[in-house]
Structures are given as structure tokens and as C-alpha cells.
Coordinates of C-alpha atoms and ligand atoms in Angstrom, one line a residue:
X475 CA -27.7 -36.1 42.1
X476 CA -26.4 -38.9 40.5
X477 CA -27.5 -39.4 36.8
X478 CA -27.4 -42.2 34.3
X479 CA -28.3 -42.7 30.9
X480 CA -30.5 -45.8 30.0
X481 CA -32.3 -48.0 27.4
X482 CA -34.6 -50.5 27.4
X483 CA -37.9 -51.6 28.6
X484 CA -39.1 -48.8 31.0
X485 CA -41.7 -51.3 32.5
X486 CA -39.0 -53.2 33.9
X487 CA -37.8 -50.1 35.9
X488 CA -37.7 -50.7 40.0
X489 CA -37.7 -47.5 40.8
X490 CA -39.5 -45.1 43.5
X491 CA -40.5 -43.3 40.8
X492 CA -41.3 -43.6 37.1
X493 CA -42.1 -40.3 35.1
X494 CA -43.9 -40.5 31.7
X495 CA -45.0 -37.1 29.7
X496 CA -48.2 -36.5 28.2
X497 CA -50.3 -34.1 26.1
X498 CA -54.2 -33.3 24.9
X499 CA -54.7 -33.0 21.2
X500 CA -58.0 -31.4 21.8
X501 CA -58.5 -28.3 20.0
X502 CA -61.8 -26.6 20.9
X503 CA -62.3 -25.3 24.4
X504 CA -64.8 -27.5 25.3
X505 CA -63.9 -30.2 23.3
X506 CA -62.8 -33.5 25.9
X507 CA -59.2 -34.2 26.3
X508 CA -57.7 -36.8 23.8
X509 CA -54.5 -37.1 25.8
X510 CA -52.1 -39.2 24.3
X511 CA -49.0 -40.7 26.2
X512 CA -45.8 -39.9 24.5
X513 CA -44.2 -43.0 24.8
X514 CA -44.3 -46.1 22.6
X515 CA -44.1 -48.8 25.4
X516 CA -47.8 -51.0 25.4
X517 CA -47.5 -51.8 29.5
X518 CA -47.3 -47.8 30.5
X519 CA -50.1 -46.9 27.7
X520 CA -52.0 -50.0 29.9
X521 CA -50.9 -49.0 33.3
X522 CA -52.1 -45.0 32.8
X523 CA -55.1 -45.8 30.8
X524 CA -57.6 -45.8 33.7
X525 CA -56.6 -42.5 34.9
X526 CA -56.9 -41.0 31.7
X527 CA -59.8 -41.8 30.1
X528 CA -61.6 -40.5 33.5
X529 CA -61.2 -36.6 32.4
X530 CA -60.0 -35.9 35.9
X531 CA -56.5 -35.0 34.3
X532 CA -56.4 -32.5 31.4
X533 CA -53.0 -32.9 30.5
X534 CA -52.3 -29.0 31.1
X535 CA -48.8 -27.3 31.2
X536 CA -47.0 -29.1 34.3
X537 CA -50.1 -30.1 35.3
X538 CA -49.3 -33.9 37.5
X539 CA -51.5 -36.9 38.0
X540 CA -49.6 -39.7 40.7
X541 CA -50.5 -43.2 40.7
X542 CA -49.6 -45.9 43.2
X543 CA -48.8 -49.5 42.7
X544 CA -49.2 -49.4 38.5
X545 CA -50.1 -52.2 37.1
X546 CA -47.8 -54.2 35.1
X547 CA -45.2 -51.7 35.9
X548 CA -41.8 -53.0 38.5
X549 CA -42.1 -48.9 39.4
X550 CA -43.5 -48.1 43.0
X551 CA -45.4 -45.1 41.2
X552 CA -45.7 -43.8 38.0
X553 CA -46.3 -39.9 37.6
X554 CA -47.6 -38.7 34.3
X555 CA -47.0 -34.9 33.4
X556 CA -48.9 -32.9 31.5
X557 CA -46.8 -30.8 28.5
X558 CA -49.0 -28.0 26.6
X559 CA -51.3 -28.7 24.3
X560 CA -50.1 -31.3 21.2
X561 CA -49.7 -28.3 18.6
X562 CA -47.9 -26.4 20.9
X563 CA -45.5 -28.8 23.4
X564 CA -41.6 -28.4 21.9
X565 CA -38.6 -30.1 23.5
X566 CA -38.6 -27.0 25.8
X567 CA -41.5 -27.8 27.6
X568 CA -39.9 -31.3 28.7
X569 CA -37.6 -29.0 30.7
X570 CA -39.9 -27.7 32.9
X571 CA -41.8 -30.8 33.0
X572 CA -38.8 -33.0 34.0
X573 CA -38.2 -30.1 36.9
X574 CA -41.8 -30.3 37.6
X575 CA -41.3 -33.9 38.9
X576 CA -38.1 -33.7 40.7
X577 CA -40.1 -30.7 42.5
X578 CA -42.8 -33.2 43.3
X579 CA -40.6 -35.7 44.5
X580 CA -38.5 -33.8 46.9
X581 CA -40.9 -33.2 49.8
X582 CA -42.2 -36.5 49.4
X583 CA -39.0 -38.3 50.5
X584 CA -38.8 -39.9 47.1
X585 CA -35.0 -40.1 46.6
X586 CA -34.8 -41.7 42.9
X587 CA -36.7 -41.5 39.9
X588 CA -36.5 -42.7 36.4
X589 CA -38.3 -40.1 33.4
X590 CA -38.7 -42.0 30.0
X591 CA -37.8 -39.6 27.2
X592 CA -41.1 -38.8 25.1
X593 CA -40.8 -40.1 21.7
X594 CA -42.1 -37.2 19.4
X595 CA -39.3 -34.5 19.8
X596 CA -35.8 -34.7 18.4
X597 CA -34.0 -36.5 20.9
X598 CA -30.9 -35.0 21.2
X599 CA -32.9 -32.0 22.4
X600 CA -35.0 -33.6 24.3
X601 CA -32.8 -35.8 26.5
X602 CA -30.9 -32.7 27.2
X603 CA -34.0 -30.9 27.9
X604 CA -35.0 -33.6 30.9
X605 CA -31.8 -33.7 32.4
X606 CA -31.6 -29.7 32.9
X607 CA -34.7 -29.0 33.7
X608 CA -34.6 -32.3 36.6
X609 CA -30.9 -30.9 37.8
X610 CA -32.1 -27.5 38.0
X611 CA -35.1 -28.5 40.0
X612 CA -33.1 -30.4 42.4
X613 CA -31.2 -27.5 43.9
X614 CA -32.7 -25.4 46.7
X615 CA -31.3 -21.9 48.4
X616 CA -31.7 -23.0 52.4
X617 CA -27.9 -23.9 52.4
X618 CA -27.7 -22.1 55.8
X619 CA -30.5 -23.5 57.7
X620 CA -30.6 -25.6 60.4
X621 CA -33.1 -27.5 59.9
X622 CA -32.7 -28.3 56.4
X623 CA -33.9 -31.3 55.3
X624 CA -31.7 -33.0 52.8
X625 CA -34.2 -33.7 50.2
X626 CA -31.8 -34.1 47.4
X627 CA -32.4 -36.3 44.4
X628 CA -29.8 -39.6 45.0
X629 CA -30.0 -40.6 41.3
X630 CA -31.8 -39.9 38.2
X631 CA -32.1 -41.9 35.1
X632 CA -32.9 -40.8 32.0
X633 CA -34.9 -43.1 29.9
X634 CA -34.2 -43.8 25.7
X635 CA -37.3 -46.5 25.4
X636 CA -38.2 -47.8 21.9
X637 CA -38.4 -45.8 18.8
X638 CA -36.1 -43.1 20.5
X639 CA -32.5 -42.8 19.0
X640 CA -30.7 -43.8 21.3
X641 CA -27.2 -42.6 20.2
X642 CA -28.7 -38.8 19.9
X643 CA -30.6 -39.3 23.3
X644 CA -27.1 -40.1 24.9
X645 CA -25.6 -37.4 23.6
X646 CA -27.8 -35.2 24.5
X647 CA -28.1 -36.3 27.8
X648 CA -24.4 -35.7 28.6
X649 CA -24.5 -32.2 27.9
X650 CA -27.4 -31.4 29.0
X651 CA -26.0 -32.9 32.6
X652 CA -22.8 -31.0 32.1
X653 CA -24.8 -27.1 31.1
X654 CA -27.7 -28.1 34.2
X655 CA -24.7 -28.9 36.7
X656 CA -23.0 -25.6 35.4
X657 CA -26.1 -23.2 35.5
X658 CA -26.4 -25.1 39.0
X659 CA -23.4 -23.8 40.1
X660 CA -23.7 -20.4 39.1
X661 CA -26.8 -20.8 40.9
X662 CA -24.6 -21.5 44.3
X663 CA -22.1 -18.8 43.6
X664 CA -25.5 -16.1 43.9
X665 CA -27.2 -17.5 46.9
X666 CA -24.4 -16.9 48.9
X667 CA -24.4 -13.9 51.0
X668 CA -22.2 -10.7 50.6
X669 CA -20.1 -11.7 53.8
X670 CA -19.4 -15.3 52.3
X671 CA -18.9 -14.5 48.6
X672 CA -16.4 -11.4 49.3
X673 CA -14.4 -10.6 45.5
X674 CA -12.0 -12.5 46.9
X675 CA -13.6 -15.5 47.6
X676 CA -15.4 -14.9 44.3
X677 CA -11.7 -15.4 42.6
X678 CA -11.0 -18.6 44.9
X679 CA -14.3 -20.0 43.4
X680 CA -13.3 -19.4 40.1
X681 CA -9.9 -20.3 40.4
X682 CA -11.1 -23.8 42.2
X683 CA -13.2 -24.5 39.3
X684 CA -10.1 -23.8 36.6
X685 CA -8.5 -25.7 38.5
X686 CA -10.9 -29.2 38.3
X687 CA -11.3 -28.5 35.0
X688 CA -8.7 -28.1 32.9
X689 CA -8.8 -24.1 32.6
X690 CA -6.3 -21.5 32.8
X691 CA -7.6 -18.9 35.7
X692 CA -5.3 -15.7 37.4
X693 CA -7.1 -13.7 40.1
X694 CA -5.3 -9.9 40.2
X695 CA -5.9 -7.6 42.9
X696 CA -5.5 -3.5 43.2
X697 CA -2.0 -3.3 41.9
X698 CA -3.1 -4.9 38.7
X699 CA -6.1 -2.3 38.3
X700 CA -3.4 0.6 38.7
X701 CA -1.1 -1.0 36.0
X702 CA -3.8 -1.3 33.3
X703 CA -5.1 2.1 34.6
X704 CA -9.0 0.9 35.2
X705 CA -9.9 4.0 36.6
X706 CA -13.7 3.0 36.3
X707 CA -13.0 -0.8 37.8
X708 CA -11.2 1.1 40.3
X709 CA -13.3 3.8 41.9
X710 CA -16.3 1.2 42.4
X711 CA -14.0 -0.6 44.4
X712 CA -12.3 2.3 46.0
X713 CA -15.1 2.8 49.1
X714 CA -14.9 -1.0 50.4
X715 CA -12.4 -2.8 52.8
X716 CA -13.0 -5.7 50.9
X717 CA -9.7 -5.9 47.8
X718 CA -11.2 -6.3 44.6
X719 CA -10.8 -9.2 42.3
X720 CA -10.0 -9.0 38.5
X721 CA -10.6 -12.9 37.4
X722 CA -9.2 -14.0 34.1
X723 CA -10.4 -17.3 32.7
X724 CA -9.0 -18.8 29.4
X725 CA -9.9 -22.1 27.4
X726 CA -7.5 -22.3 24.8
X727 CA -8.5 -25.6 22.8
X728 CA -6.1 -27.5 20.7
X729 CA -8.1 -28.0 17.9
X730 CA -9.3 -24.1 17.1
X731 CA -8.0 -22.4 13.7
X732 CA -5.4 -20.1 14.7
X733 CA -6.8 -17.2 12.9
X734 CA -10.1 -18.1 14.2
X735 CA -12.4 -15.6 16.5
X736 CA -11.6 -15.2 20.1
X737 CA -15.0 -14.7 22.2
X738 CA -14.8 -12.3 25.3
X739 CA -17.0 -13.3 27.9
X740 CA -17.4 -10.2 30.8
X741 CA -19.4 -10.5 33.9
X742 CA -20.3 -8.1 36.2
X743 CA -19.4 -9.7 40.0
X744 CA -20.2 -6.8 42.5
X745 CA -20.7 -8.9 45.5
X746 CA -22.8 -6.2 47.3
X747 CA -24.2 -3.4 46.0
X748 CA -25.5 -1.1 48.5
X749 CA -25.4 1.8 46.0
X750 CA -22.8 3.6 47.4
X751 CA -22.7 7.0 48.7
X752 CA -26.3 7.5 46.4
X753 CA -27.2 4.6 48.9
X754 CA -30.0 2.5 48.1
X755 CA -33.2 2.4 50.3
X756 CA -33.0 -0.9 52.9
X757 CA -35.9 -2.1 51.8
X758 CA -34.9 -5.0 49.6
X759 CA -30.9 -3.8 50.0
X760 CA -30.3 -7.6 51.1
X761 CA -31.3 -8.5 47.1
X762 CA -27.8 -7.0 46.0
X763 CA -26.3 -10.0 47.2
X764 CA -26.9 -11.1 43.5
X765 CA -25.4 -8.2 41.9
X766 CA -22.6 -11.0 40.8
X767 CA -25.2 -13.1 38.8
X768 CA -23.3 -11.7 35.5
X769 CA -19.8 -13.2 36.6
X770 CA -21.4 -15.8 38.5
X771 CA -22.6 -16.8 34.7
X772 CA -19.7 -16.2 33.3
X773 CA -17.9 -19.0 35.8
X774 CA -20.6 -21.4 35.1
X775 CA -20.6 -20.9 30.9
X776 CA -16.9 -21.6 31.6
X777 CA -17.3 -24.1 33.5
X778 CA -19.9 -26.0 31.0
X779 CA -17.2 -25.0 28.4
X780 CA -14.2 -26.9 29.7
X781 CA -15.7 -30.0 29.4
X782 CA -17.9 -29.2 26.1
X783 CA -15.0 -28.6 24.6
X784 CA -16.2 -26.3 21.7
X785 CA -13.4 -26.0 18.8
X786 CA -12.9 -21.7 19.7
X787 CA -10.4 -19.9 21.9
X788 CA -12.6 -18.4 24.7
X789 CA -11.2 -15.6 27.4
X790 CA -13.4 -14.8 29.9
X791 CA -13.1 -11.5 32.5
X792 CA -15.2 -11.3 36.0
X793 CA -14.7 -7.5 37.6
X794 CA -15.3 -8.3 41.1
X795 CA -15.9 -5.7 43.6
X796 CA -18.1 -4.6 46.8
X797 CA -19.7 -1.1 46.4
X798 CA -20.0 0.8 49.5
X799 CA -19.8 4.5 51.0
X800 CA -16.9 5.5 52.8
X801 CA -14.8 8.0 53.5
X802 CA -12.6 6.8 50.5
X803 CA -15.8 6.0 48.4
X804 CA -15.7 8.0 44.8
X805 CA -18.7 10.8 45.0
X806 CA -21.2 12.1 42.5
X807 CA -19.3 14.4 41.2
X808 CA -16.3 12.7 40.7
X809 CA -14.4 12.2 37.2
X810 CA -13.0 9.0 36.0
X811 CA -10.8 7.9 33.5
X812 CA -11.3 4.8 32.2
X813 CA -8.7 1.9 30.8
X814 CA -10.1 2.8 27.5
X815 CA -8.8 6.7 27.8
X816 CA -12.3 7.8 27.9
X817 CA -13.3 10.0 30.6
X818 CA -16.7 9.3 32.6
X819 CA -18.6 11.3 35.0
X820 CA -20.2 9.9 37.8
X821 CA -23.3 11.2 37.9
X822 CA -24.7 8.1 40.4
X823 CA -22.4 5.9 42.2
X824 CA -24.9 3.2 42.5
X825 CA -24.9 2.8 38.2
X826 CA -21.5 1.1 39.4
X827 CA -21.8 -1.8 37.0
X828 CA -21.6 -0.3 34.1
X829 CA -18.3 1.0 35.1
X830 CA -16.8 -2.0 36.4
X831 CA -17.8 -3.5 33.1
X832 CA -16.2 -0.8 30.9
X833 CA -13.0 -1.7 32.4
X834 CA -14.2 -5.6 31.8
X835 CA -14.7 -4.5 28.3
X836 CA -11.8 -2.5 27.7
X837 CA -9.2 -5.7 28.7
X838 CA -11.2 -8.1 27.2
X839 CA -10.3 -6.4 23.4
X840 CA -6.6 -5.8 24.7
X841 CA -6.2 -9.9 25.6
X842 CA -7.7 -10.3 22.0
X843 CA -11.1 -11.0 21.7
X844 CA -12.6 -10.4 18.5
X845 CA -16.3 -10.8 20.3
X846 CA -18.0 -9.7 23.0
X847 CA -20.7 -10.9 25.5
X848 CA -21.2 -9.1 28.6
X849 CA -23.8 -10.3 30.9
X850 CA -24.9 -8.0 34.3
X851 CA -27.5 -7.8 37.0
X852 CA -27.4 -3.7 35.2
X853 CA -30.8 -2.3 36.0
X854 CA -34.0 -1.9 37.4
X855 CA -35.2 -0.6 34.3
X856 CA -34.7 -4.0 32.6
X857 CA -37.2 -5.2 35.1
X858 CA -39.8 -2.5 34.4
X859 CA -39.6 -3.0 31.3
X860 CA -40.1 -6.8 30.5
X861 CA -40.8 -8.5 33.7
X862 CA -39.4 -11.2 35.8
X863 CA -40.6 -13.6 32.2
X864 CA -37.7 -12.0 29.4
X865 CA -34.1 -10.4 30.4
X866 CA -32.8 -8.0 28.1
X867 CA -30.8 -8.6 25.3
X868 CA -28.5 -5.7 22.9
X869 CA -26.4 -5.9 20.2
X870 CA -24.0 -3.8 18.0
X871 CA -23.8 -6.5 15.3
X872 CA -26.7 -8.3 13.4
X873 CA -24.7 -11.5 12.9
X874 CA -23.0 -11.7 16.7
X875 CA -26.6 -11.3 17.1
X876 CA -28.0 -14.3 14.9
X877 CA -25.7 -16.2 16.7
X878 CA -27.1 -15.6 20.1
X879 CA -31.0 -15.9 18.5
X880 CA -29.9 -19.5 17.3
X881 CA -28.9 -20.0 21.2
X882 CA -31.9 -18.6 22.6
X883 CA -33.8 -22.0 20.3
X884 CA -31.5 -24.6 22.1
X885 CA -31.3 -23.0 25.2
X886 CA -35.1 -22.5 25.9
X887 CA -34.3 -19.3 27.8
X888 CA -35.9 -15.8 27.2
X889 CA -34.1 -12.9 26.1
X890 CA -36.2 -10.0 24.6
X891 CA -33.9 -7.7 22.3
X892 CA -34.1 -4.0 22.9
X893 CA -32.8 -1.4 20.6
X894 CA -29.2 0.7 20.8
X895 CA -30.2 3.6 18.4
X896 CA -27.8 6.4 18.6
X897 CA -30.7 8.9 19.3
X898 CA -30.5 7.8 23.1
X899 CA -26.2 8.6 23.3
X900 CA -27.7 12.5 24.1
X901 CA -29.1 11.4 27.4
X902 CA -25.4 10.3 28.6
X903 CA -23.6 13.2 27.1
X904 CA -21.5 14.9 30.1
X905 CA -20.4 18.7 30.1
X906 CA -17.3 17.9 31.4
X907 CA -16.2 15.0 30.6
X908 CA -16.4 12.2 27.3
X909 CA -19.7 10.5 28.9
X910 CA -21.6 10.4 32.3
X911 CA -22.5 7.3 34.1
X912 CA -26.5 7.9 34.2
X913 CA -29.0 8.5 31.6
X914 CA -32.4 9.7 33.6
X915 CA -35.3 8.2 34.6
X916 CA -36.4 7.1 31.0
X917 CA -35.1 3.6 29.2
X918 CA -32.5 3.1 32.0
X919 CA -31.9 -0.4 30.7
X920 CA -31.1 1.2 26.8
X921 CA -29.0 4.2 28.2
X922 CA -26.9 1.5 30.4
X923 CA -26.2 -0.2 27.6
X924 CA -25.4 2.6 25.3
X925 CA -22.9 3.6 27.9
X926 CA -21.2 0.1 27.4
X927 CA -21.5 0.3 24.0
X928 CA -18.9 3.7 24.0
X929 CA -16.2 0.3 25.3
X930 CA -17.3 -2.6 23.6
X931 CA -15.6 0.3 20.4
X932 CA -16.0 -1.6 17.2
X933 CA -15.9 -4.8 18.4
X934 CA -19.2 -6.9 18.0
X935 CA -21.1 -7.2 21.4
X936 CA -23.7 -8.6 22.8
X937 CA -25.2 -7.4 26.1
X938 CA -27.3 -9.5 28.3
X939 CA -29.2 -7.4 31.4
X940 CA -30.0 -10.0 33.8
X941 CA -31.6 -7.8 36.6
X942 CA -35.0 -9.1 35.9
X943 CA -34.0 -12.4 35.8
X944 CA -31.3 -13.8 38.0
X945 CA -33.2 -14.2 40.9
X946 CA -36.6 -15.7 41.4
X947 CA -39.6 -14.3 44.2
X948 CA -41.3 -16.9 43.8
X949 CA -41.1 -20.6 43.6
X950 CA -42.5 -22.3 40.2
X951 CA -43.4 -25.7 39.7
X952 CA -39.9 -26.5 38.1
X953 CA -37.6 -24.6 40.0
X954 CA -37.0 -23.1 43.8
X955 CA -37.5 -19.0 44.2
X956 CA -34.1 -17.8 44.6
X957 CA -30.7 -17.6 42.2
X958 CA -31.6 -18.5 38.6
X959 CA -28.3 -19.2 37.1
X960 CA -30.1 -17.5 33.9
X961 CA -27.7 -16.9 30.9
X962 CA -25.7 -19.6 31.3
X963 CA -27.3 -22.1 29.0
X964 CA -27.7 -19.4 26.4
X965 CA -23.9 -18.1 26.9
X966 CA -22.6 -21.7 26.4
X967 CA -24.6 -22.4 23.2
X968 CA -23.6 -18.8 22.0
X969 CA -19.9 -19.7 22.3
X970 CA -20.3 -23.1 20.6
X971 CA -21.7 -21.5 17.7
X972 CA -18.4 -20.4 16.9
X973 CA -16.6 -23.9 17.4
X974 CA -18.9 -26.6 16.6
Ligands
BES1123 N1 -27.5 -3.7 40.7 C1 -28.3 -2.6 40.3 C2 -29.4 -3.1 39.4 C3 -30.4 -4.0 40.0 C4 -31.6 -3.5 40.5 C5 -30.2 -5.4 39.9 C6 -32.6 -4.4 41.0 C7 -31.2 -6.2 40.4 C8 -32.3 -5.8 40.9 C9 -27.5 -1.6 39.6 O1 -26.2 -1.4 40.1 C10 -28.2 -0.3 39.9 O2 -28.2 0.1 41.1 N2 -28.7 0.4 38.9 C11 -29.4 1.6 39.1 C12 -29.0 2.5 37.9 C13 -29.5 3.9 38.1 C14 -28.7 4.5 39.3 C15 -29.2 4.7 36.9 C16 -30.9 1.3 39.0 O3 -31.3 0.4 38.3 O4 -31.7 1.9 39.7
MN1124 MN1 -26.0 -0.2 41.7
ZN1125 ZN1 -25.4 -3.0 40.9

């Protein structure tokens, strides 16, 4: 998809396309719509008048209304979209709306379209906000099928009319193409499947990506595990043909204090997780595909980084791996010793990412970082617990935290915070050794992360479970079903928190 940044009279527009927002300031429930337009332009007011005065559109949340041949306008067809009611429509909802039309375009052969920004938000945010939400909608998972029909968005432009700031609106605009092509890649990273997205060719990936942008990238193999003695990295990967892959990302910019903090970002990048020898049932066993969507993140936030350019040094560490019995896999049982010194008993090989992420951790505070984020497909539990609608989010330290809340406003994503008190540290005592690597049936998500907490020592953390989140079973308006590329926005605003 091909986007540009315009101004000027939106009415003049030849396009297939042309994609206006709306919303109803009614307030009683049976009160008739009074939907207002949000643009400023006279000839679209004119051209969508008829439609709305007829009280066949309500203006709802993504709710569409498609007219032909608009009057006055050079456009082919002008869509307007409903946001949420007046009181309540933010920038955020221009997100989905934007995706909502790119979604409604595709399968109707329309292969360019022009949105005009509203003109009540701030609009910094919400240029950035239409140009996401349209890039993410443009991507779908059928990559492998024959049949697939190249629906793909040619080109996109974003329109500053009239009483917008235009200056804002452009800046906006290019980073919100830069983060929406990022989370999109993550997004291509996680719909590949376990034979094509091997650790291996998880480290190419990444090292590709350094490579066009600017970044310094090293992809180590089993030797390097051995050396820094990851003895929890290493008996995940000890049961799989497939070589793991220890990826090492840096952005170093020029202009960051030299005393300044140095932000750790860890993703979890199993490739395939088929639980090990505690194998998984086969229903849904082809899901674990994603089990990378926390490394995946990781190369996307990075890759959004590069060209951000936020003033903070940023290292980031993806522990790739496949998890699978064997006759070499590690066993219930079993006791580990991980980089940290800490010694772990496996109580369930298939809670596998929390040790891969210990190791993660552990190197993460030896190459300096002064903060942590990890983020992980980690549990089921996370999924029980808040739905496919909030990932989980837990944190050591109230300000790291504040930091990440203040992301979670420009990022629009959902992250519900759930507690680390030490209470629950009893359920992973071990007899035998420092810690086990299971907690029980109750909060699974909390005792997974108070088992990363024992790494992330005193340094402040955040930890983002993304198993409820990263992939998608069903389609939305906005966006395909499949990979999410969730926690990538949110990662990238975290980071320039610390460098703006
Ligand atoms: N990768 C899974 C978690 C997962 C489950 C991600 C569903 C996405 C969807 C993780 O490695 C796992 O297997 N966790 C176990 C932990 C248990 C053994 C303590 C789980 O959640 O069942
Ligand atoms: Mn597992
Ligand atoms: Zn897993």
C-alpha cells in the first residue's frame, strides 16, 4: 500500500473512493440521530446530506453507509463511517474506522481510496490513528493460497482538509505509517507456519530487517548458549532438530545522554510449541505457530524504532527456539540452572516460555539495560482471565509502569494490569531446587509472571502476556482474523517515552 499525505479541497479528490467519518450527538435512546459530519468542507456536508437526514444510518460504531456518483464530489463514491456516539468518539476510534473502510473496499475491487481526517480530534493523533488502523486493515493471512486474490490497497491518501493543522496532521501521519507498517510485519513474522519460520529463519528475518534499517543485529546459535551458561534457554531447545536462535538487536542513537537508561526489550520466539514431552492435546496444536508473537513484537517495535529515531539506547533480545519431545527433550523432573545461577525445576515442559525468557532476561541486564519489557504468548491463563478484548500487563516498578499507562493512551491498545504480590511466590516454591517452573491450576498468568519476576532481579520490568491477544478467531470489521501484531504500538510508544 502506497500512502501519501495531502491537503486541500477533498471535493476535488478523483478517487475510487472518498471516506468521510461521522458521529450522532443524540443522547436519549430514542431520541433521532443528529449526526453531524466531521469535516468542515460545505460540498461533502451537501453531497451526504440526503442520506442522512433519512434516519436509515445511525451513525453507530463502524457502522458504513456507501453512496454512488456524489454530487458535487470528483470521487466515484463517497463512504461515510459511523464513529461512537459524539461524547464518546476519541482519536482511537478513527483507527478502527479508517480499517473499517479499507475492509470494505477490499472485496469490492476498489484499489484506492482517499479518508479526509475529521476535524475535531487533535490531529497529530488522529492522522496517525487513520493511517494504522487503514494499514493494518489491508493485510490478510491467505499468503499460501492459491487462489488468493490480490485485493491489496494500491494507494491511500490521507486527507488534512480545512481547519485541520496541517503540520501536526503530517507528522502524525508519518509515524503512524512507519508503527502500522511495523505492527504489519510482526503480523507476517506470526502467520507463518512452524516449518517456514524455523529459529533460524526467525534470526534471518531479523537480521534482514537490521540490515535495511540501520540496526545492529547478531544471531548466536548453541555454542553461544553454553558460553553464557543459559541452562533454561537451553533445555527448551534441547528436544528439537531445529538449532536455536539467540537474536540480539541494538539501536544505539547518537543523540542519547550517555548516562541515560538503556531499555531491554525480550521476546519470547518459540516457533512451535507442541508442549514438549507434557505434550499438548492436537486439538488446536496448529495455534502454537504463534508462540513467537512476543519476539515477533519485539522485531517489529524495533523495526518502528530505527526509523522513529527516539533519543535512548535500546537492546533488544528474541530467545528463539522449537519445543518438542525427543529422546534428547529435558523431562519433568529435570533440574536446570539458569544464566542467572538460580536453579529451576521443571515441573511442566510445556511452561517453556518462561524459561527461555529467564535466560532473555538474565542477558538483557548483563548487556546493560537499566529497563525491562518482556512481551510473550505465556499462558492460557491470561486468556481465561481477560478475554480475547485486554492482554495482560505486570510490573515491578510504579513509574516503568506510568510510562507504559501513558503508552497504552497513544497507542489505543488494551492492556489490563494484574497484580505481582509476593503472596503468590509460595505456589512456585520447589523442594529441591531455588524455584519450579509451574504454579498450579490457579492465576497461571500471575504465577508466570512471578517466575519472571525471580530474573528481571531489581531491575524495573514490565511484562506483557500476549496469549489472549496475538492472534485473532475471528475477523472484525477493521482487521482480518489471524496474527495481531498486538504490542507493538504500545512497545514503541513505551520506548519513546524515555527519548522524546
Ligand atoms: N504457549 C503457551 C501459552 C499459550 C496458550 C499461548 C494458548 C497461546 C494460546 C505456553 O507455552 C503454555 O503452554 N503455557 C501453559 C503453562 C502451564 C503448563 C503452566 C498453559 O498456559 O497451559
Ligand atoms: Mn508451552
Ligand atoms: Zn509456549
Amino acid at each position: 500500500m502506497k500512502t501519501t499525505f495531502q491537503t486541500g479541497d477533498a471535493a476535488a479528490i478523483e478517487t475510487e473512493l472518498l471516506v468521510v467519518f461521522s458521529t450522532d450527538a443524540a443522547t436519549g435512546k430514542d431520541s433521532k440521530p443528529e449526526i453531524s459530519l466531521l469535516t468542515g468542507e460545505e460540498a461533502l456536508q451537501k453531497a451526504a446530506s440526503g442520506v442522512l437526514t433519512t434516519g436509515e444510518f445511525a451513525s453507530g460504531s463502524n457502522e458504513t453507509v456507501l453512496l454512488h456518483a456524489p454530487a458535487g464530489l470528483k470521487a466515484k463514491r463517497l463512504l461515510v463511517v459511523g464513529l461512537d456516539k459524539q461524547a464518546k468518539a476519541a482519536a482511537h476510534d478513527v483507527r478502527k474506522a479508517a480499517g473499517t473502510a479499507v475492509r470494505l473496499a477490499k472485496p469490492r475491487k476498489l484499489r484506492e481510496l482517499a479518508i479526509v481526517l475529521p476535524n475535531t480530534f487533535d490531529a497529530a493523533a488522529v492522522a496517525r490513528a487513520a493511517v494504522e488502523g487503514a494499514l493494518i486493515a489491508d493485510f490478510d493471512p491467505d499468503t499460501y493460497r492459491s487462489d488468493r486474490k490480490d485485493q491489496s490497497i494500491q494507494s491511500l491518501a490521507i486527507v488534512a482538509a480545512e481547519g485541520i493543522d496541517k503540520k501536526a496532521a503530517e507528522s502524525g501521519f508519518e509515524e503512524g505509517r512507519i508503527i502500522g507498517e511495523s505492527q504489519n510485519f510482526t503480523r507476517t513474522l506470526v502467520n507463518e507456519p512452524g516449518n517456514r519460520m524455523t529459529p533460524t529463519i526467525l534470526g534471518q528475518k531479523a537480521a534482514e530487517m537490521a540490515q535495511e534499517f540501520g540496526l545492529k543485529c547478531e544471531v548466536f546459535g548453541a555454542e553461544k548458549l553454553h558460553e553464557l551458561k543459559m541452562g533454561a534457554f537451553w533445555s527448551v531447545t534441547q528436544g528439537s532438530d531445529e538449532p536455536p536462535a539467540l537474536i540480539v538487536m541494538e539501536y544505539t542513537p547518537e543523540n542519547a545522554p550517555a548516562d541515560g537508561p538503556v531499555l531491554g526489550l525480550v521476546g519470547k520466539g518459540i516457533t512451535f510449541d507442541t508442549g514438549g514431552i507434557s505434550i499438548k492435546p492436537s486439538d488446536n496444536m496448529e495455534k502454537m505457530k504463534y508462540d513467537m508473537a512476543g519476539g515477533a513484537a519485539m522485531i517489529g517495535a524495533m523495526r518502528a524504532i530505527a526509523q522513529l529515531k527516539p533519543a535512548v539506547k535500546v537492546i533488544s533480545i528474541v530467545t528463539a527456539a522449537e519445543n518438542m519431545p525427543s529422546g534428547k527433550a529435558f523431562k519433568p523432573g529435570d533440574v536446570e540452572i539458569a544464566m542467572s545461577g538460580k536453579s529451576i525445576e521443571i515441573i511442566n515442559t510445556d511452561a517453556e516460555g518462561r524459561l527461555v525468557l529467564a535466560d532473555g532476561l538474565a542477558y538483557a541486564r548483563q548487556l546493560g539495560a537499566t529497563h525491562l519489557i518482556d512481551a510473550a504468548t505465556l499462558t492460557g491463563a491470561v486468556a481465561v482471565a481477560l478475554g480475547q478484548i485486554n492482554a495482560g500487563v505486570f510490573s515491578n516498578d510504579e513509574d516503568t509502569y506510568e510510562h507504559f499507562a501513558g503508552a497504552l493512551a497513544k497507542s489505543g491498545e488494551r492492556f489490563w494490569r494484574l497484580p505481582l504480590d509476593e503472596e503468590y511466590r509460595e505456589q512456585i516454591r520447589s523442594d529441591i531446587a531455588d524455584i519450579k517452573n509451574t504454579g498450579g491450576r490457579y492465576g497461571g498468568a500471575i504465577t508466570a509472571a512471578m517466575f519472571l519476576k525471580e530474573f528481571a532481579e531489581d531491575t524495573p520490568w514490565i511484562h506483557l502476556d500476549i496469549a489472549s491477544m496475538a492472534w485473532l478467531d475471528d475477523a472484525k470489521a477493521w482487521t482480518a482474523k489471524g496474527p495481531t501484531g498486538v504490542g507493538v504500538r504500545s512497545i514503541v510508544e513505551w520506548v519513546r517515552s524515555y527519548g522524546k
